[in-house]
Amino acid sequence: MLFTPISRNQTWTLVHGDTHHEFGRPARFASNNYGAVRDVVLAGGGITVMSDFMIADDLATGALVRVLPEWTTGAIEVHAVYPARQNLPPRLTLFLDHMAKR
């Protein structure tokens, strides 16, 4: 199962130290809706690569288990969209500063 937030992302890239493996279009099912991918995986439809926060509860309860825990997907780009920088609430400024450091 492939969770693909953008349509041009049609591969899995797995990273372990200096080793990188890229798998082209490994999924029979792909969606930009993580809930749909999660539901298919929970129903026994296969494996997926998803961010921890998307399936944290399922991992905690044992509904899903990690495979290849020593491998990661590498870094991804994150974008924040917000109105002009002036008059931002202090908590948003703190959040943006935190995200920029990470």
PDB file of C-alpha atoms in Angstrom:
ATOM      1  CA  MET A   1       0.000   0.000   0.000  1.00  0.00           C
ATOM      2  CA  LEU A   2       1.435   3.348  -0.958  1.00  0.00           C
ATOM      3  CA  PHE A   3       0.551   6.567   0.838  1.00  0.00           C
ATOM      4  CA  THR A   4       1.473   9.226  -1.685  1.00  0.00           C
ATOM      5  CA  PRO A   5       0.646  12.803  -0.717  1.00  0.00           C
ATOM      6  CA  ILE A   6       1.741  13.991  -4.159  1.00  0.00           C
ATOM      7  CA  SER A   7       1.033  12.160  -7.383  1.00  0.00           C
ATOM      8  CA  ARG A   8       4.621  12.265  -8.630  1.00  0.00           C
ATOM      9  CA  ASN A   9       5.790  10.285  -5.583  1.00  0.00           C
ATOM     10  CA  GLN A  10       5.287   6.748  -6.841  1.00  0.00           C
ATOM     11  CA  THR A  11       8.223   4.983  -5.189  1.00  0.00           C
ATOM     12  CA  TRP A  12       9.472   3.818  -1.834  1.00  0.00           C
ATOM     13  CA  THR A  13      13.000   4.764  -0.860  1.00  0.00           C
ATOM     14  CA  LEU A  14      14.427   2.880   2.102  1.00  0.00           C
ATOM     15  CA  VAL A  15      17.624   3.992   3.831  1.00  0.00           C
ATOM     16  CA  HIS A  16      19.892   2.092   6.226  1.00  0.00           C
ATOM     17  CA  GLY A  17      23.160   3.890   6.933  1.00  0.00           C
ATOM     18  CA  ASP A  18      24.793   4.512   3.564  1.00  0.00           C
ATOM     19  CA  THR A  19      22.598   1.966   1.793  1.00  0.00           C
ATOM     20  CA  HIS A  20      19.640   3.228  -0.258  1.00  0.00           C
ATOM     21  CA  HIS A  21      17.092   1.080  -2.052  1.00  0.00           C
ATOM     22  CA  GLU A  22      14.396   2.579  -4.259  1.00  0.00           C
ATOM     23  CA  PHE A  23      11.405   0.507  -5.260  1.00  0.00           C
ATOM     24  CA  GLY A  24       9.414   1.724  -8.252  1.00  0.00           C
ATOM     25  CA  ARG A  25       5.630   1.671  -7.871  1.00  0.00           C
ATOM     26  CA  PRO A  26       5.532  -1.274  -5.463  1.00  0.00           C
ATOM     27  CA  ALA A  27       1.866  -0.906  -4.627  1.00  0.00           C
ATOM     28  CA  ARG A  28      -1.293  -2.304  -6.117  1.00  0.00           C
ATOM     29  CA  PHE A  29      -3.155   0.364  -4.168  1.00  0.00           C
ATOM     30  CA  ALA A  30      -2.017   3.992  -3.820  1.00  0.00           C
ATOM     31  CA  SER A  31      -3.848   6.941  -2.352  1.00  0.00           C
ATOM     32  CA  ASN A  32      -3.221  10.440  -1.038  1.00  0.00           C
ATOM     33  CA  ASN A  33      -5.673   9.681   1.774  1.00  0.00           C
ATOM     34  CA  TYR A  34      -3.748   8.138   4.638  1.00  0.00           C
ATOM     35  CA  GLY A  35      -6.984   6.919   6.219  1.00  0.00           C
ATOM     36  CA  ALA A  36      -7.777   4.842   3.144  1.00  0.00           C
ATOM     37  CA  VAL A  37      -4.279   3.326   3.067  1.00  0.00           C
ATOM     38  CA  ARG A  38      -4.431   2.643   6.812  1.00  0.00           C
ATOM     39  CA  ASP A  39      -7.808   0.932   6.479  1.00  0.00           C
ATOM     40  CA  VAL A  40      -6.550  -1.340   3.699  1.00  0.00           C
ATOM     41  CA  VAL A  41      -3.447  -2.292   5.698  1.00  0.00           C
ATOM     42  CA  LEU A  42      -5.513  -2.939   8.845  1.00  0.00           C
ATOM     43  CA  ALA A  43      -7.773  -5.197   6.766  1.00  0.00           C
ATOM     44  CA  GLY A  44      -4.740  -7.293   5.781  1.00  0.00           C
ATOM     45  CA  GLY A  45      -4.164  -5.772   2.363  1.00  0.00           C
ATOM     46  CA  GLY A  46      -0.376  -5.567   2.624  1.00  0.00           C
ATOM     47  CA  ILE A  47       2.342  -3.369   4.063  1.00  0.00           C
ATOM     48  CA  THR A  48       2.836   0.370   3.853  1.00  0.00           C
ATOM     49  CA  VAL A  49       5.320   3.141   4.491  1.00  0.00           C
ATOM     50  CA  MET A  50       3.648   5.819   6.595  1.00  0.00           C
ATOM     51  CA  SER A  51       4.785   8.428   9.093  1.00  0.00           C
ATOM     52  CA  ASP A  52       4.743   7.297  12.707  1.00  0.00           C
ATOM     53  CA  PHE A  53       2.238   9.932  13.750  1.00  0.00           C
ATOM     54  CA  MET A  54      -0.292   8.555  11.272  1.00  0.00           C
ATOM     55  CA  ILE A  55      -0.304   5.072  12.791  1.00  0.00           C
ATOM     56  CA  ALA A  56       1.011   5.637  16.341  1.00  0.00           C
ATOM     57  CA  ASP A  57      -2.165   4.329  17.984  1.00  0.00           C
ATOM     58  CA  ASP A  58      -2.190   1.225  15.774  1.00  0.00           C
ATOM     59  CA  LEU A  59       1.444   0.505  16.648  1.00  0.00           C
ATOM     60  CA  ALA A  60       0.758   1.032  20.370  1.00  0.00           C
ATOM     61  CA  THR A  61      -2.179  -1.388  20.376  1.00  0.00           C
ATOM     62  CA  GLY A  62      -0.422  -3.978  18.227  1.00  0.00           C
ATOM     63  CA  ALA A  63      -2.947  -3.662  15.403  1.00  0.00           C
ATOM     64  CA  LEU A  64       0.053  -2.898  13.179  1.00  0.00           C
ATOM     65  CA  VAL A  65       3.663  -4.006  13.621  1.00  0.00           C
ATOM     66  CA  ARG A  66       6.867  -2.631  12.185  1.00  0.00           C
ATOM     67  CA  VAL A  67       8.767  -4.576   9.604  1.00  0.00           C
ATOM     68  CA  LEU A  68      12.368  -3.634   8.824  1.00  0.00           C
ATOM     69  CA  PRO A  69      12.602  -1.323  11.876  1.00  0.00           C
ATOM     70  CA  GLU A  70      16.264  -0.542  11.170  1.00  0.00           C
ATOM     71  CA  TRP A  71      15.339   1.066   7.825  1.00  0.00           C
ATOM     72  CA  THR A  72      13.904   4.560   7.361  1.00  0.00           C
ATOM     73  CA  THR A  73      12.430   6.459   4.468  1.00  0.00           C
ATOM     74  CA  GLY A  74      14.888   9.328   4.723  1.00  0.00           C
ATOM     75  CA  ALA A  75      14.075  12.999   5.021  1.00  0.00           C
ATOM     76  CA  ILE A  76      10.985  14.567   3.496  1.00  0.00           C
ATOM     77  CA  GLU A  77      10.128  18.175   2.779  1.00  0.00           C
ATOM     78  CA  VAL A  78       7.565  19.877   4.983  1.00  0.00           C
ATOM     79  CA  HIS A  79       5.926  23.151   4.034  1.00  0.00           C
ATOM     80  CA  ALA A  80       4.045  25.567   6.286  1.00  0.00           C
ATOM     81  CA  VAL A  81       1.441  27.815   4.704  1.00  0.00           C
ATOM     82  CA  TYR A  82       0.388  30.853   6.699  1.00  0.00           C
ATOM     83  CA  PRO A  83      -0.604  34.488   6.152  1.00  0.00           C
ATOM     84  CA  ALA A  84       1.992  37.256   5.922  1.00  0.00           C
ATOM     85  CA  ARG A  85       4.713  37.128   8.592  1.00  0.00           C
ATOM     86  CA  GLN A  86       3.403  40.278  10.294  1.00  0.00           C
ATOM     87  CA  ASN A  87       1.128  39.954  13.346  1.00  0.00           C
ATOM     88  CA  LEU A  88       1.623  36.209  13.710  1.00  0.00           C
ATOM     89  CA  PRO A  89       0.576  34.750  17.045  1.00  0.00           C
ATOM     90  CA  PRO A  90       3.657  34.037  19.191  1.00  0.00           C
ATOM     91  CA  ARG A  91       2.902  30.294  19.316  1.00  0.00           C
ATOM     92  CA  LEU A  92       2.887  30.125  15.494  1.00  0.00           C
ATOM     93  CA  THR A  93       6.217  31.953  15.353  1.00  0.00           C
ATOM     94  CA  LEU A  94       7.664  29.485  17.873  1.00  0.00           C
ATOM     95  CA  PHE A  95       6.310  26.543  15.880  1.00  0.00           C
ATOM     96  CA  LEU A  96       7.744  27.841  12.592  1.00  0.00           C
ATOM     97  CA  ASP A  97      11.120  28.476  14.215  1.00  0.00           C
ATOM     98  CA  HIS A  98      11.113  24.947  15.671  1.00  0.00           C
ATOM     99  CA  MET A  99      10.225  23.387  12.320  1.00  0.00           C
ATOM    100  CA  ALA A 100      12.919  25.388  10.514  1.00  0.00           C
ATOM    101  CA  LYS A 101      15.556  24.010  12.927  1.00  0.00           C
ATOM    102  CA  ARG A 102      14.398  20.425  12.465  1.00  0.00           C
TER     103      ARG A 102
END
